[in-house]
Each structure stands twice: as structure tokens, then as C-alpha cells.
Amino acid sequence: MSLLISGLITGAVFAIAASGLVVTYSTSGIFNFAHGALGMFCAYVYWDVRVNHHVAAPIALGVVLLVVAPLLGAFLYRVVVSGLQGTSEIVKLVVPISVLLGLISLANWIWKPIEPHTIQPFFGADHSVKVFGTVILWHELAILLVAAGLALSLRLLLYRTRTGVAMRAVVDDRPLLELNGGRPERASLVSWMLGVSLSALAGILITPFQGGALSSTLLTLLVINAFAAAMFGRLRNLPLTFVGAVVLGFATRMAFERPTGLMPKSFDWRGNLRLAVPMLILFVVLLALPQDRLRGAVVTRSRERFSLPSMREALVSGACFVVAIFLLSRIMAPTALLTLSDAVAAAIILLSLVLLVGYAGEISLATMALAGIGGTVFYHHVGHGTDSRAGLMAYVMAMLATALVGAAMALPALRLRGLYLALATAAFSLGAEQLLFKEFTAQRRIYPVTLIVLLVLGATAAWMAWRSRGWPSVAVVGGVVAVVFVVAATNPWLQEERWSPLFPNGNLQVPRPRLLGIDFAPQANFLLLLSTVFAVLGVGLIALRRSGYGRRLAALKDSPAACATLGMDVVRLKLSVFMLSAALAGLGGCLLAQEYGAVTGDRFSLFESMSMLMLLVVAGMGYVSGGFAAGLLYGGVFVTIQALFTKLGVDYPAFAEPLKWLSQFTSVMPALIGVSLGRNPSGFLHDSYKDWGLIIRERTTVFFAGVAVELGAWLLAFQHVIGNWPFALFTMAWVLVLPRFAPGPPREVSTPVELIGIDRPFTPADKVEIDRRLAISEGTPA
């Protein structure tokens, strides 16, 4: 009975959080990935008002739910959400992810994680009642009453009030609501204010129930678990959402709660599995819900535009990139070499997203999970002695393994697109984080966990193939996988104690390679290896994009329905691009692990995948150089800026406080850049390409003169005439200022006629040009 009541209470909290998510999505069409972070931030605000300002609990709760949370929701809608009209679905997902990451950084900045922050239960821990012999705190009873009251209140709001009817009308037909005198903007604004308040309520209520200690990441994930409940109602149906929340609460409590759960006590990994259950349920629900496989094509033109370089430009750019990295490595300090190596290793992982997101239009939030799997497989295929070095076969095995895992992860992609695919890959990432990257106490317990996960994937593949009646290859693969792992699970050889865990001591020490007689253990050599790998992969991606396969990917991005109509095998195309992307992520994970020196689970979390996707879209997801720019932002730029402000604070004590503030503000800068994405959805590299292309093609003399000046500055730094910081500042100024030396505006003929009015406004010259092309003279009658 205690487990039943505990599961019901957990389900009630999930219902409160999920209802807010459904309200915001159903009225604005934007899935609020920051829903959990908003609840976490408001919970911290409640703690601050309650503890630091000594305000009574009811007043503090009213301040947060009636003032802070609605204002925060209104601010997000007006400043962030309303500017996402006309952007692609990827941008609409990345901007809320930026808000999520920004709120986590802001909470860690304001409320230091090393300091304790505890929320006590309402009415105290000594006020309780007995129900069927089970002790229930008044706080837990309040959760049940609030959930029940909320369900009734939302029903009355949506069906008995003018505001609620307008909110539902926004979902059904926004233009029709406007024609009838409605105000859809106001209805969406009210829904976001209400949704953030419900998220805040869930965060405040669940914290005492989970132990009372506030944690920015854990609390965010707890509220994110409500995504599975929201998907029960397909983000539309509130009653089904509440049912899904109750099912989710029972599943997480009754099966895995210690010490009276239903799972056997010998399963010492069930604590990790309990944390992964909501995401596993979300994964299964997304596969089970009926979804038209051919929907999700772009109905209206989005504002993203990407240009494709020629193969000559790609080869020259790749060679210049390797030469530039080599020259920089000759003058950089050891710490700077490490930072640049981190950035290039991250950029190699980001190339997998360029292929998947930029070229194919698919979404993945499991990039770092795949990279972590690649690094783990790589570790188990190299020697671990003092003189051990990685060989080519270890890289090949890691790429093959991650390609197969990518095929399993692609199961939702065969049916889903957009938001649903993003949620499925996020569920996969969290499941891998809990089941693969966590340290287990018993050595052989990892193998039953892995077998169960792979069995579920194999059975799911077979079930999907049977249901769709059109994927015999997937059915065969799923059946073979299931049979193989059933045999493996019953094989006593796999149960021997001699097996070691995947993560002994929480990390895996990975040696650097020795290839073709060259030892890449020195940092400068390894940086050159990383840059060469990035250049080769980048040129290969551009060649792939210009091939027939790449054109099919572009068609798939525009309209899967049209691809199927033209006879393309959409299933095979999606499966192949996911496997290729996963293999690239696995290779990048190997190199990143070698750069760090070890594989650790915290480096391959869902939040890291979100950060990478956000930075790539900000830079330009359709460009190979966008992967490098995002890698620089991820592994180098913000870290360097923060270290610079910290050093200046030490050197100049009089300015220590403002410099400390700037150093901490750096942690929020990536999110602020992501939030501004709605104004330039093509990324900041798009405009830079136009300027640099103009000066290279039209002002070649100016360009080569600038290159000569930059080489002269490098020579001065190499001879120690100037320091590295002056050289770095000069290089940044050179990159920003040189395109401005090209006189005259860029030529407008680069814009196709059919895109005039979309890429840029019409001009009188455009009218003359269109008339000329249509052979219409001044006096021609209509």
C-alpha cells in the first residue's frame, strides 16, 4: 500500500508539470524544453524568499506562483517565443533549449551549488496522517489535493471561460480566431504565464518529496520526466496526460523503490534504472503512438538559407585550415594548445550533427551519448599498459559499434520527425547516461542491464516492422538481435565474475595513438592529427552533399512525402544517415576521450548534447565550418574569456568585483546567443560568407594583402617580438575588419528571382528585371 500511495503522489506531481507543458504547447506550437528549468529556477526563488528573506511559506508561495512565474512566462513569450514565426522546427526546438541551459547556468551563478539549499515540507515533517496503515505527510496529501483541484480548474478554464475557449481556438485555427475578433497573441501569452506557474508549482512540491535538497540539474531532470506523461495525451489531451502521469508515477515507484519494490533485490542496478524509467517509457510511447510517416514536411518556406561550396573551395579551405592550425601550434602556450585541441575534438563530433541536422533535417539530442559509447568501445579495444597505444582497428570497432547503436536509435526516425524525434533521442540519451555511464557496484551487473536494453530495442524493431507491414529488413534484424541476446543472457560464460565493469572507478584511461610510426602523445602532434581528421571529414561531407546521396538528403529535408512519391526508399535513407552520423560521433568520441585522457560519464550527458546542438545552429548548421565555429565556442572561446576575466581580477584587485561578475556572466553567454537565434536562423556564419566571398572574388588584391599582413604578425609572434595576446587581438580584428575594405555593396544578382521577397525585400530594380524576364513591356496590357 505504501508503494501505491507513493506512486500516486509522484504521478500527481508529474501531472501538475505535464499539464503546464500541454497548455503552452497547445496554444503556441512551441514545445517548451525549458519547462523543467523554469520549475527549478522558481523553486530556488521560493527558497530564497522563504529562507533568506524570512517570509512565511504561504506568502512566499503566492509571490512565486502569482508574480514571479507569470512575469517570467510573459517575458519569455514576448521576447523569445513570439520571434520564432517563420523558422524551421529545429530552430523552434533549439531556442527553448538555450533558455534551459541559460536558466541552469543562472541558477548556479546566483545560488552556489556547493552551498546547501533545502525546502522543508509544507506543514512540517511531523504533521502526518495514517491511510490504510501508511503514514502520509500533510505535504504529500496536499500534492494529491492540488493535482485533483488543478485537473478540475483546468477543465473549467478551457471549456467554461472565454479565455479558455480562445486558447483552444488558437490550436484549431489561428487565422479563423483572428477573423472572429479574437486575440491569439493574448491567448498564447496567458497560456505561457499559466504554464510557467504550473512548472513552478511542480518544482516546489516535488523537492521536499524527493529529499528536500535543491539541485539545478537534478530538479530540471525531475520535471523533464513529465514529458512522458505529456506524450500520453499527445500534447493535446489533458485527461490522458493525467492518466499518463499516474502510470509514470506507479512505474517509477512500485517496480524499483528500495527496499520493497517489485524487482528482485539482487538487481543492484535498479536505482539507475528507476531514474531512466520515465525516459524509457517516453521512448516506447513515441513508438506506439500513431503517427503519419510522411507528415512533417515544410509547408511554408523557412528563413534559413545555406550556400554550398564547390569541391575546389572545399579542398583549398581544408588545406588552409591544417596549415593555419600548424602555424598556430608553433607559437601557442601549452594551455592554449590544450584549449584549441579540445575545440577541434568537439568540432569533429559536431560534424555528425552537420550531416544529420544540417543536411538531412533530422534532429538528435543524443550526440554525446553516441560519442561516449564510441569512447567506451574504444577503451575496451586498446591495451592498458604503460606503453600502450591506440591502433586503427580500435577506431574501426568504435565506429562500427556506434553505427549499430545509431541504427537502433533510428527506430523512431523511421516514423517520426521534428519534435517527436527530438524527444525520442533525448530519451535515448538519458537512458544511456543512467544505464551505461553510471558506475555499478557489482562487476557483472552491467551485462544484464545491457542485455535488457538491447532486448527491448530488438523487440521494438520487430514489433514496429510487424505493425507497419512494410519493413521486412527491420523485422529480420530485430528478430535476430532478440534471439542472439536471449541466448547470450542464458549463457553461463557471460555470468562469470572475471568480467570487468564498463566504467571501473568511474572513468576509463584512454591512451593516445601511434600511427604510421608517429607518436601522437605530444600535444602539438595530437592537435595536428585532430585538425587533419577534421579537414578530411569536412571535405568528405561536402563531397557527400554534392553527390546524388546528398541531393536525396536535401529532398528528404524538404519533403519526405515528395521523396516517397518519387519512389525513394525513405526508410533506408533515414537509417543510413543516422548510422553515418553515429559513426562520425563515435570517432569524435574516441578522439575527445584521448584529448581529455579519459572517458567519464559526466562529459556525455544530455545537457552536453543540447549545448552542442544549440551552438551548431547558432553558428550555421548547414556549414562544415559551422561545426568548427561551434567547437570553438564549446571548447575554447567561453573558457578563454572566463579565464581572462579571472586573471585580470587577480592582476587588478581594484576591479576584482566587476571582473568577477563578468567572469560569471560568461557562463550565461552561450544561452543568450542561442536565444537570439530567432533573428538570424541561418547562423552568424551565413552573413560572414557573403562578406568574405565578395572580397575573395571581387577584391583579390585586398584579400592577399590582408593575408600577408596576418603572416607578418605571426612571424613577429614566432620571433617573440610581440606576445600571443596582442597577436590574438590583432587576428580577431583582422577577421572582422578585412571584409569591410571591399568598396561597394554586394551584388544583388546572387539572389534567385523566385526568392526575392523571401531572402530580401523587393526593390524597383527587381520589378524591371522581372518584367524583362517575362517579356512584359511598359504598355503591354494585362
mmCIF file of N, CA and C in Angstrom, residues 132-244:
data_model
loop_
_atom_site.group_PDB
_atom_site.id
_atom_site.type_symbol
_atom_site.label_atom_id
_atom_site.label_comp_id
_atom_site.label_asym_id
_atom_site.label_seq_id
_atom_site.Cartn_x
_atom_site.Cartn_y
_atom_site.Cartn_z
ATOM 1 N N PHE A 132 -4.847 3.622 5.589
ATOM 2 C CA PHE A 132 -4.669 2.182 5.412
ATOM 3 C C PHE A 132 -3.349 1.714 6.015
ATOM 4 N N GLY A 133 -3.018 2.260 7.144
ATOM 5 C CA GLY A 133 -1.807 1.865 7.843
ATOM 6 C C GLY A 133 -0.530 2.497 7.328
ATOM 7 N N THR A 134 -0.630 3.372 6.329
ATOM 8 C CA THR A 134 0.549 4.042 5.765
ATOM 9 C C THR A 134 0.573 5.485 6.222
ATOM 10 N N VAL A 135 1.726 5.925 6.693
ATOM 11 C CA VAL A 135 1.893 7.300 7.158
ATOM 12 C C VAL A 135 2.100 8.218 5.957
ATOM 13 N N ILE A 136 1.263 9.250 5.876
ATOM 14 C CA ILE A 136 1.353 10.219 4.776
ATOM 15 C C ILE A 136 1.507 11.606 5.385
ATOM 16 N N LEU A 137 2.516 12.324 4.972
ATOM 17 C CA LEU A 137 2.705 13.694 5.422
ATOM 18 C C LEU A 137 1.606 14.585 4.868
ATOM 19 N N TRP A 138 1.318 15.644 5.620
ATOM 20 C CA TRP A 138 0.344 16.603 5.119
ATOM 21 C C TRP A 138 0.798 17.197 3.785
ATOM 22 N N HIS A 139 2.105 17.344 3.617
ATOM 23 C CA HIS A 139 2.629 17.871 2.360
ATOM 24 C C HIS A 139 2.265 16.938 1.206
ATOM 25 N N GLU A 140 2.405 15.644 1.407
ATOM 26 C CA GLU A 140 2.074 14.691 0.355
ATOM 27 C C GLU A 140 0.578 14.669 0.088
ATOM 28 N N LEU A 141 -0.214 14.803 1.133
ATOM 29 C CA LEU A 141 -1.661 14.882 0.943
ATOM 30 C C LEU A 141 -2.045 16.151 0.177
ATOM 31 N N ALA A 142 -1.312 17.233 0.446
ATOM 32 C CA ALA A 142 -1.569 18.483 -0.284
ATOM 33 C C ALA A 142 -1.267 18.321 -1.769
ATOM 34 N N ILE A 143 -0.248 17.540 -2.088
ATOM 35 C CA ILE A 143 0.074 17.302 -3.501
ATOM 36 C C ILE A 143 -1.095 16.644 -4.219
ATOM 37 N N LEU A 144 -1.698 15.635 -3.575
ATOM 38 C CA LEU A 144 -2.836 14.950 -4.193
ATOM 39 C C LEU A 144 -4.021 15.887 -4.363
ATOM 40 N N LEU A 145 -4.292 16.687 -3.348
ATOM 41 C CA LEU A 145 -5.423 17.615 -3.422
ATOM 42 C C LEU A 145 -5.199 18.685 -4.478
ATOM 43 N N VAL A 146 -3.968 19.193 -4.561
ATOM 44 C CA VAL A 146 -3.657 20.221 -5.564
ATOM 45 C C VAL A 146 -3.802 19.652 -6.971
ATOM 46 N N ALA A 147 -3.319 18.431 -7.191
ATOM 47 C CA ALA A 147 -3.438 17.817 -8.517
ATOM 48 C C ALA A 147 -4.906 17.630 -8.908
ATOM 49 N N ALA A 148 -5.713 17.162 -7.955
ATOM 50 C CA ALA A 148 -7.131 16.979 -8.253
ATOM 51 C C ALA A 148 -7.816 18.317 -8.521
ATOM 52 N N GLY A 149 -7.509 19.312 -7.690
ATOM 53 C CA GLY A 149 -8.096 20.630 -7.911
ATOM 54 C C GLY A 149 -7.643 21.259 -9.214
ATOM 55 N N LEU A 150 -6.389 21.006 -9.578
ATOM 56 C CA LEU A 150 -5.874 21.556 -10.824
ATOM 57 C C LEU A 150 -6.574 20.940 -12.024
ATOM 58 N N ALA A 151 -6.806 19.640 -11.984
ATOM 59 C CA ALA A 151 -7.500 18.984 -13.093
ATOM 60 C C ALA A 151 -8.891 19.584 -13.296
ATOM 61 N N LEU A 152 -9.603 19.804 -12.204
ATOM 62 C CA LEU A 152 -10.934 20.396 -12.306
ATOM 63 C C LEU A 152 -10.868 21.843 -12.781
ATOM 64 N N SER A 153 -9.908 22.591 -12.253
ATOM 65 C CA SER A 153 -9.795 24.007 -12.622
ATOM 66 C C SER A 153 -9.447 24.185 -14.092
ATOM 67 N N LEU A 154 -8.524 23.372 -14.588
ATOM 68 C CA LEU A 154 -8.172 23.485 -15.996
ATOM 69 C C LEU A 154 -9.340 23.109 -16.898
ATOM 70 N N ARG A 155 -10.118 22.139 -16.470
ATOM 71 C CA ARG A 155 -11.305 21.766 -17.250
ATOM 72 C C ARG A 155 -12.280 22.937 -17.334
ATOM 73 N N LEU A 156 -12.519 23.587 -16.209
ATOM 74 C CA LEU A 156 -13.424 24.736 -16.197
ATOM 75 C C LEU A 156 -12.854 25.897 -16.996
ATOM 76 N N LEU A 157 -11.531 26.120 -16.873
ATOM 77 C CA LEU A 157 -10.912 27.237 -17.587
ATOM 78 C C LEU A 157 -11.024 27.058 -19.092
ATOM 79 N N LEU A 158 -10.723 25.860 -19.588
ATOM 80 C CA LEU A 158 -10.667 25.649 -21.024
ATOM 81 C C LEU A 158 -12.032 25.515 -21.677
ATOM 82 N N TYR A 159 -13.072 25.135 -20.910
ATOM 83 C CA TYR A 159 -14.370 24.876 -21.512
ATOM 84 C C TYR A 159 -15.475 25.787 -21.008
ATOM 85 N N ARG A 160 -15.227 26.582 -19.963
ATOM 86 C CA ARG A 160 -16.291 27.402 -19.393
ATOM 87 C C ARG A 160 -15.972 28.891 -19.374
ATOM 88 N N THR A 161 -14.814 29.293 -19.884
ATOM 89 C CA THR A 161 -14.448 30.701 -19.881
ATOM 90 C C THR A 161 -14.074 31.141 -21.293
ATOM 91 N N ARG A 162 -14.213 32.460 -21.562
ATOM 92 C CA ARG A 162 -13.872 32.995 -22.873
ATOM 93 C C ARG A 162 -12.379 32.843 -23.152
ATOM 94 N N THR A 163 -11.573 33.040 -22.110
ATOM 95 C CA THR A 163 -10.124 32.897 -22.292
ATOM 96 C C THR A 163 -9.760 31.472 -22.676
ATOM 97 N N GLY A 164 -10.373 30.511 -22.004
ATOM 98 C CA GLY A 164 -10.086 29.122 -22.318
ATOM 99 C C GLY A 164 -10.535 28.735 -23.713
ATOM 100 N N VAL A 165 -11.714 29.222 -24.126
ATOM 101 C CA VAL A 165 -12.188 28.936 -25.485
ATOM 102 C C VAL A 165 -11.233 29.538 -26.510
ATOM 103 N N ALA A 166 -10.741 30.751 -26.237
ATOM 104 C CA ALA A 166 -9.776 31.375 -27.150
ATOM 105 C C ALA A 166 -8.476 30.586 -27.191
ATOM 106 N N MET A 167 -8.050 30.062 -26.049
ATOM 107 C CA MET A 167 -6.825 29.265 -26.019
ATOM 108 C C MET A 167 -6.983 28.006 -26.865
ATOM 109 N N ARG A 168 -8.150 27.357 -26.795
ATOM 110 C CA ARG A 168 -8.367 26.165 -27.614
ATOM 111 C C ARG A 168 -8.536 26.522 -29.089
ATOM 112 N N ALA A 169 -9.089 27.707 -29.356
ATOM 113 C CA ALA A 169 -9.276 28.128 -30.745
ATOM 114 C C ALA A 169 -7.938 28.405 -31.422
ATOM 115 N N VAL A 170 -6.957 28.857 -30.664
ATOM 116 C CA VAL A 170 -5.630 29.077 -31.231
ATOM 117 C C VAL A 170 -5.080 27.772 -31.789
ATOM 118 N N VAL A 171 -5.380 26.676 -31.093
ATOM 119 C CA VAL A 171 -4.911 25.363 -31.546
ATOM 120 C C VAL A 171 -5.615 24.953 -32.828
ATOM 121 N N ASP A 172 -6.924 25.141 -32.871
ATOM 122 C CA ASP A 172 -7.706 24.640 -34.001
ATOM 123 C C ASP A 172 -7.459 25.451 -35.276
ATOM 124 N N ASP A 173 -7.578 26.785 -35.183
ATOM 125 C CA ASP A 173 -7.423 27.609 -36.385
ATOM 126 C C ASP A 173 -7.106 29.032 -35.955
ATOM 127 N N ARG A 174 -5.824 29.378 -35.959
ATOM 128 C CA ARG A 174 -5.409 30.709 -35.517
ATOM 129 C C ARG A 174 -5.955 31.824 -36.425
ATOM 130 N N PRO A 175 -5.858 31.709 -37.762
ATOM 131 C CA PRO A 175 -6.420 32.778 -38.609
ATOM 132 C C PRO A 175 -7.919 32.965 -38.419
ATOM 133 N N LEU A 176 -8.654 31.860 -38.242
ATOM 134 C CA LEU A 176 -10.096 31.978 -38.056
ATOM 135 C C LEU A 176 -10.428 32.702 -36.758
ATOM 136 N N LEU A 177 -9.627 32.465 -35.719
ATOM 137 C CA LEU A 177 -9.829 33.184 -34.463
ATOM 138 C C LEU A 177 -9.633 34.679 -34.663
ATOM 139 N N GLU A 178 -8.650 35.066 -35.460
ATOM 140 C CA GLU A 178 -8.421 36.485 -35.722
ATOM 141 C C GLU A 178 -9.576 37.092 -36.509
ATOM 142 N N LEU A 179 -10.111 36.327 -37.481
ATOM 143 C CA LEU A 179 -11.231 36.831 -38.265
ATOM 144 C C LEU A 179 -12.478 37.049 -37.418
ATOM 145 N N ASN A 180 -12.610 36.304 -36.331
ATOM 146 C CA ASN A 180 -13.771 36.439 -35.450
ATOM 147 C C ASN A 180 -13.504 37.406 -34.295
ATOM 148 N N GLY A 181 -12.476 38.218 -34.406
ATOM 149 C CA GLY A 181 -12.220 39.232 -33.395
ATOM 150 C C GLY A 181 -11.419 38.743 -32.210
ATOM 151 N N GLY A 182 -10.907 37.519 -32.265
ATOM 152 C CA GLY A 182 -10.096 37.017 -31.159
ATOM 153 C C GLY A 182 -8.680 37.573 -31.195
ATOM 154 N N ARG A 183 -7.975 37.372 -30.107
ATOM 155 C CA ARG A 183 -6.596 37.858 -29.991
ATOM 156 C C ARG A 183 -5.697 36.670 -29.639
ATOM 157 N N PRO A 184 -5.228 35.961 -30.646
ATOM 158 C CA PRO A 184 -4.420 34.766 -30.368
ATOM 159 C C PRO A 184 -3.132 35.070 -29.617
ATOM 160 N N GLU A 185 -2.554 36.251 -29.844
ATOM 161 C CA GLU A 185 -1.330 36.593 -29.127
ATOM 162 C C GLU A 185 -1.586 36.666 -27.625
ATOM 163 N N ARG A 186 -2.695 37.258 -27.253
ATOM 164 C CA ARG A 186 -3.007 37.360 -25.833
ATOM 165 C C ARG A 186 -3.313 35.988 -25.241
ATOM 166 N N ALA A 187 -4.000 35.133 -26.018
ATOM 167 C CA ALA A 187 -4.298 33.787 -25.513
ATOM 168 C C ALA A 187 -3.008 32.997 -25.304
ATOM 169 N N SER A 188 -2.076 33.103 -26.243
ATOM 170 C CA SER A 188 -0.795 32.405 -26.083
ATOM 171 C C SER A 188 -0.011 32.970 -24.910
ATOM 172 N N LEU A 189 -0.066 34.280 -24.726
ATOM 173 C CA LEU A 189 0.635 34.896 -23.600
ATOM 174 C C LEU A 189 0.096 34.371 -22.271
ATOM 175 N N VAL A 190 -1.230 34.308 -22.155
ATOM 176 C CA VAL A 190 -1.841 33.798 -20.917
ATOM 177 C C VAL A 190 -1.448 32.340 -20.691
ATOM 178 N N SER A 191 -1.408 31.564 -21.746
ATOM 179 C CA SER A 191 -1.057 30.149 -21.592
ATOM 180 C C SER A 191 0.386 29.983 -21.121
ATOM 181 N N TRP A 192 1.302 30.810 -21.602
ATOM 182 C CA TRP A 192 2.692 30.706 -21.152
ATOM 183 C C TRP A 192 2.833 31.163 -19.707
ATOM 184 N N MET A 193 2.093 32.168 -19.319
ATOM 185 C CA MET A 193 2.117 32.586 -17.915
ATOM 186 C C MET A 193 1.588 31.469 -17.017
ATOM 187 N N LEU A 194 0.507 30.832 -17.449
ATOM 188 C CA LEU A 194 -0.064 29.733 -16.674
ATOM 189 C C LEU A 194 0.869 28.525 -16.675
ATOM 190 N N GLY A 195 1.472 28.218 -17.823
ATOM 191 C CA GLY A 195 2.359 27.059 -17.901
ATOM 192 C C GLY A 195 3.573 27.191 -17.001
ATOM 193 N N VAL A 196 4.192 28.364 -16.957
ATOM 194 C CA VAL A 196 5.356 28.555 -16.090
ATOM 195 C C VAL A 196 4.941 28.473 -14.623
ATOM 196 N N SER A 197 3.769 28.981 -14.280
ATOM 197 C CA SER A 197 3.290 28.873 -12.891
ATOM 198 C C SER A 197 3.095 27.416 -12.487
ATOM 199 N N LEU A 198 2.559 26.599 -13.402
ATOM 200 C CA LEU A 198 2.380 25.180 -13.088
ATOM 201 C C LEU A 198 3.733 24.476 -12.963
ATOM 202 N N SER A 199 4.686 24.845 -13.790
ATOM 203 C CA SER A 199 6.027 24.272 -13.663
ATOM 204 C C SER A 199 6.649 24.653 -12.328
ATOM 205 N N ALA A 200 6.473 25.903 -11.918
ATOM 206 C CA ALA A 200 6.995 26.340 -10.625
ATOM 207 C C ALA A 200 6.348 25.569 -9.479
ATOM 208 N N LEU A 201 5.041 25.372 -9.568
ATOM 209 C CA LEU A 201 4.342 24.620 -8.525
ATOM 210 C C LEU A 201 4.865 23.195 -8.431
ATOM 211 N N ALA A 202 5.090 22.560 -9.587
ATOM 212 C CA ALA A 202 5.621 21.192 -9.575
ATOM 213 C C ALA A 202 7.014 21.151 -8.959
ATOM 214 N N GLY A 203 7.866 22.114 -9.311
ATOM 215 C CA GLY A 203 9.216 22.134 -8.751
ATOM 216 C C GLY A 203 9.225 22.328 -7.251
ATOM 217 N N ILE A 204 8.350 23.180 -6.752
ATOM 218 C CA ILE A 204 8.293 23.444 -5.305
ATOM 219 C C ILE A 204 7.728 22.239 -4.552
ATOM 220 N N LEU A 205 6.727 21.576 -5.137
ATOM 221 C CA LEU A 205 6.102 20.450 -4.451
ATOM 222 C C LEU A 205 6.967 19.196 -4.454
ATOM 223 N N ILE A 206 7.691 18.959 -5.540
ATOM 224 C CA ILE A 206 8.431 17.700 -5.650
ATOM 225 C C ILE A 206 9.730 17.720 -4.863
ATOM 226 N N THR A 207 10.282 18.895 -4.589
ATOM 227 C CA THR A 207 11.583 18.946 -3.902
ATOM 228 C C THR A 207 11.528 18.335 -2.505
ATOM 229 N N PRO A 208 10.589 18.721 -1.616
ATOM 230 C CA PRO A 208 10.540 18.049 -0.312
ATOM 231 C C PRO A 208 10.241 16.567 -0.415
ATOM 232 N N PHE A 209 9.447 16.175 -1.414
ATOM 233 C CA PHE A 209 9.096 14.772 -1.585
ATOM 234 C C PHE A 209 10.303 13.936 -1.995
ATOM 235 N N GLN A 210 11.290 14.570 -2.669
ATOM 236 C CA GLN A 210 12.485 13.865 -3.125
ATOM 237 C C GLN A 210 13.664 14.025 -2.164
ATOM 238 N N GLY A 211 13.436 14.552 -1.005
ATOM 239 C CA GLY A 211 14.505 14.690 -0.015
ATOM 240 C C GLY A 211 14.739 16.095 0.460
ATOM 241 N N GLY A 212 14.274 17.085 -0.294
ATOM 242 C CA GLY A 212 14.347 18.469 0.159
ATOM 243 C C GLY A 212 15.514 19.264 -0.383
ATOM 244 N N ALA A 213 16.572 18.633 -0.857
ATOM 245 C CA ALA A 213 17.760 19.354 -1.324
ATOM 246 C C ALA A 213 17.558 19.813 -2.761
ATOM 247 N N LEU A 214 17.832 21.097 -3.013
ATOM 248 C CA LEU A 214 17.710 21.652 -4.351
ATOM 249 C C LEU A 214 18.986 21.387 -5.158
ATOM 250 N N SER A 215 18.814 20.989 -6.401
ATOM 251 C CA SER A 215 19.922 20.805 -7.324
ATOM 252 C C SER A 215 19.455 21.239 -8.703
ATOM 253 N N SER A 216 20.230 22.110 -9.360
ATOM 254 C CA SER A 216 19.769 22.685 -10.621
ATOM 255 C C SER A 216 19.562 21.613 -11.689
ATOM 256 N N THR A 217 20.487 20.687 -11.822
ATOM 257 C CA THR A 217 20.358 19.673 -12.869
ATOM 258 C C THR A 217 19.367 18.576 -12.497
ATOM 259 N N LEU A 218 19.430 18.093 -11.250
ATOM 260 C CA LEU A 218 18.540 17.002 -10.856
ATOM 261 C C LEU A 218 17.088 17.440 -10.856
ATOM 262 N N LEU A 219 16.823 18.646 -10.358
ATOM 263 C CA LEU A 219 15.444 19.114 -10.324
ATOM 264 C C LEU A 219 14.928 19.364 -11.735
ATOM 265 N N THR A 220 15.791 19.865 -12.608
ATOM 266 C CA THR A 220 15.390 20.045 -14.000
ATOM 267 C C THR A 220 15.015 18.709 -14.636
ATOM 268 N N LEU A 221 15.811 17.688 -14.378
ATOM 269 C CA LEU A 221 15.516 16.363 -14.940
ATOM 270 C C LEU A 221 14.249 15.773 -14.345
ATOM 271 N N LEU A 222 13.990 16.027 -13.068
ATOM 272 C CA LEU A 222 12.775 15.502 -12.449
ATOM 273 C C LEU A 222 11.534 16.052 -13.137
ATOM 274 N N VAL A 223 11.537 17.341 -13.446
ATOM 275 C CA VAL A 223 10.380 17.926 -14.120
ATOM 276 C C VAL A 223 10.358 17.509 -15.591
ATOM 277 N N ILE A 224 11.544 17.314 -16.187
ATOM 278 C CA ILE A 224 11.603 16.827 -17.571
ATOM 279 C C ILE A 224 10.956 15.454 -17.688
ATOM 280 N N ASN A 225 10.979 14.681 -16.591
ATOM 281 C CA ASN A 225 10.320 13.374 -16.629
ATOM 282 C C ASN A 225 8.848 13.478 -16.977
ATOM 283 N N ALA A 226 8.275 14.648 -16.752
ATOM 284 C CA ALA A 226 6.864 14.836 -17.088
ATOM 285 C C ALA A 226 6.625 14.834 -18.590
ATOM 286 N N PHE A 227 7.674 14.906 -19.401
ATOM 287 C CA PHE A 227 7.499 14.844 -20.849
ATOM 288 C C PHE A 227 6.773 13.559 -21.249
ATOM 289 N N ALA A 228 7.126 12.454 -20.577
ATOM 290 C CA ALA A 228 6.490 11.180 -20.912
ATOM 291 C C ALA A 228 4.996 11.235 -20.641
ATOM 292 N N ALA A 229 4.606 11.859 -19.531
ATOM 293 C CA ALA A 229 3.178 11.979 -19.229
ATOM 294 C C ALA A 229 2.472 12.848 -20.263
ATOM 295 N N ALA A 230 3.130 13.933 -20.680
ATOM 296 C CA ALA A 230 2.516 14.813 -21.677
ATOM 297 C C ALA A 230 2.300 14.092 -22.995
ATOM 298 N N MET A 231 3.217 13.163 -23.335
ATOM 299 C CA MET A 231 3.087 12.468 -24.604
ATOM 300 C C MET A 231 1.962 11.439 -24.581
ATOM 301 N N PHE A 232 1.533 10.997 -23.392
ATOM 302 C CA PHE A 232 0.351 10.132 -23.328
ATOM 303 C C PHE A 232 -0.852 10.832 -23.942
ATOM 304 N N GLY A 233 -0.958 12.118 -23.707
ATOM 305 C CA GLY A 233 -2.046 12.903 -24.285
ATOM 306 C C GLY A 233 -1.681 13.568 -25.585
ATOM 307 N N ARG A 234 -0.508 13.211 -26.151
ATOM 308 C CA ARG A 234 -0.034 13.765 -27.425
ATOM 309 C C ARG A 234 -0.006 15.288 -27.382
ATOM 310 N N LEU A 235 0.272 15.841 -26.226
ATOM 311 C CA LEU A 235 0.414 17.273 -26.011
ATOM 312 C C LEU A 235 -0.878 18.025 -26.293
ATOM 313 N N ARG A 236 -1.989 17.337 -26.290
ATOM 314 C CA ARG A 236 -3.281 17.967 -26.581
ATOM 315 C C ARG A 236 -4.324 17.643 -25.515
ATOM 316 N N ASN A 237 -4.336 16.393 -25.084
ATOM 317 C CA ASN A 237 -5.426 15.884 -24.256
ATOM 318 C C ASN A 237 -5.006 15.892 -22.790
ATOM 319 N N LEU A 238 -5.623 16.770 -21.983
ATOM 320 C CA LEU A 238 -5.262 16.870 -20.571
ATOM 321 C C LEU A 238 -5.691 15.645 -19.765
ATOM 322 N N PRO A 239 -6.888 15.080 -19.954
ATOM 323 C CA PRO A 239 -7.229 13.864 -19.189
ATOM 324 C C PRO A 239 -6.250 12.721 -19.424
ATOM 325 N N LEU A 240 -5.886 12.476 -20.678
ATOM 326 C CA LEU A 240 -4.909 11.421 -20.942
ATOM 327 C C LEU A 240 -3.543 11.772 -20.358
ATOM 328 N N THR A 241 -3.226 13.045 -20.303
ATOM 329 C CA THR A 241 -1.963 13.468 -19.686
ATOM 330 C C THR A 241 -1.935 13.097 -18.213
ATOM 331 N N PHE A 242 -3.040 13.303 -17.510
ATOM 332 C CA PHE A 242 -3.114 12.942 -16.096
ATOM 333 C C PHE A 242 -3.027 11.431 -15.926
ATOM 334 N N VAL A 243 -3.674 10.683 -16.820
ATOM 335 C CA VAL A 243 -3.572 9.225 -16.753
ATOM 336 C C VAL A 243 -2.128 8.786 -16.955
ATOM 337 N N GLY A 244 -1.457 9.372 -17.943
ATOM 338 C CA GLY A 244 -0.057 9.033 -18.178
ATOM 339 C C GLY A 244 0.832 9.369 -16.998
#
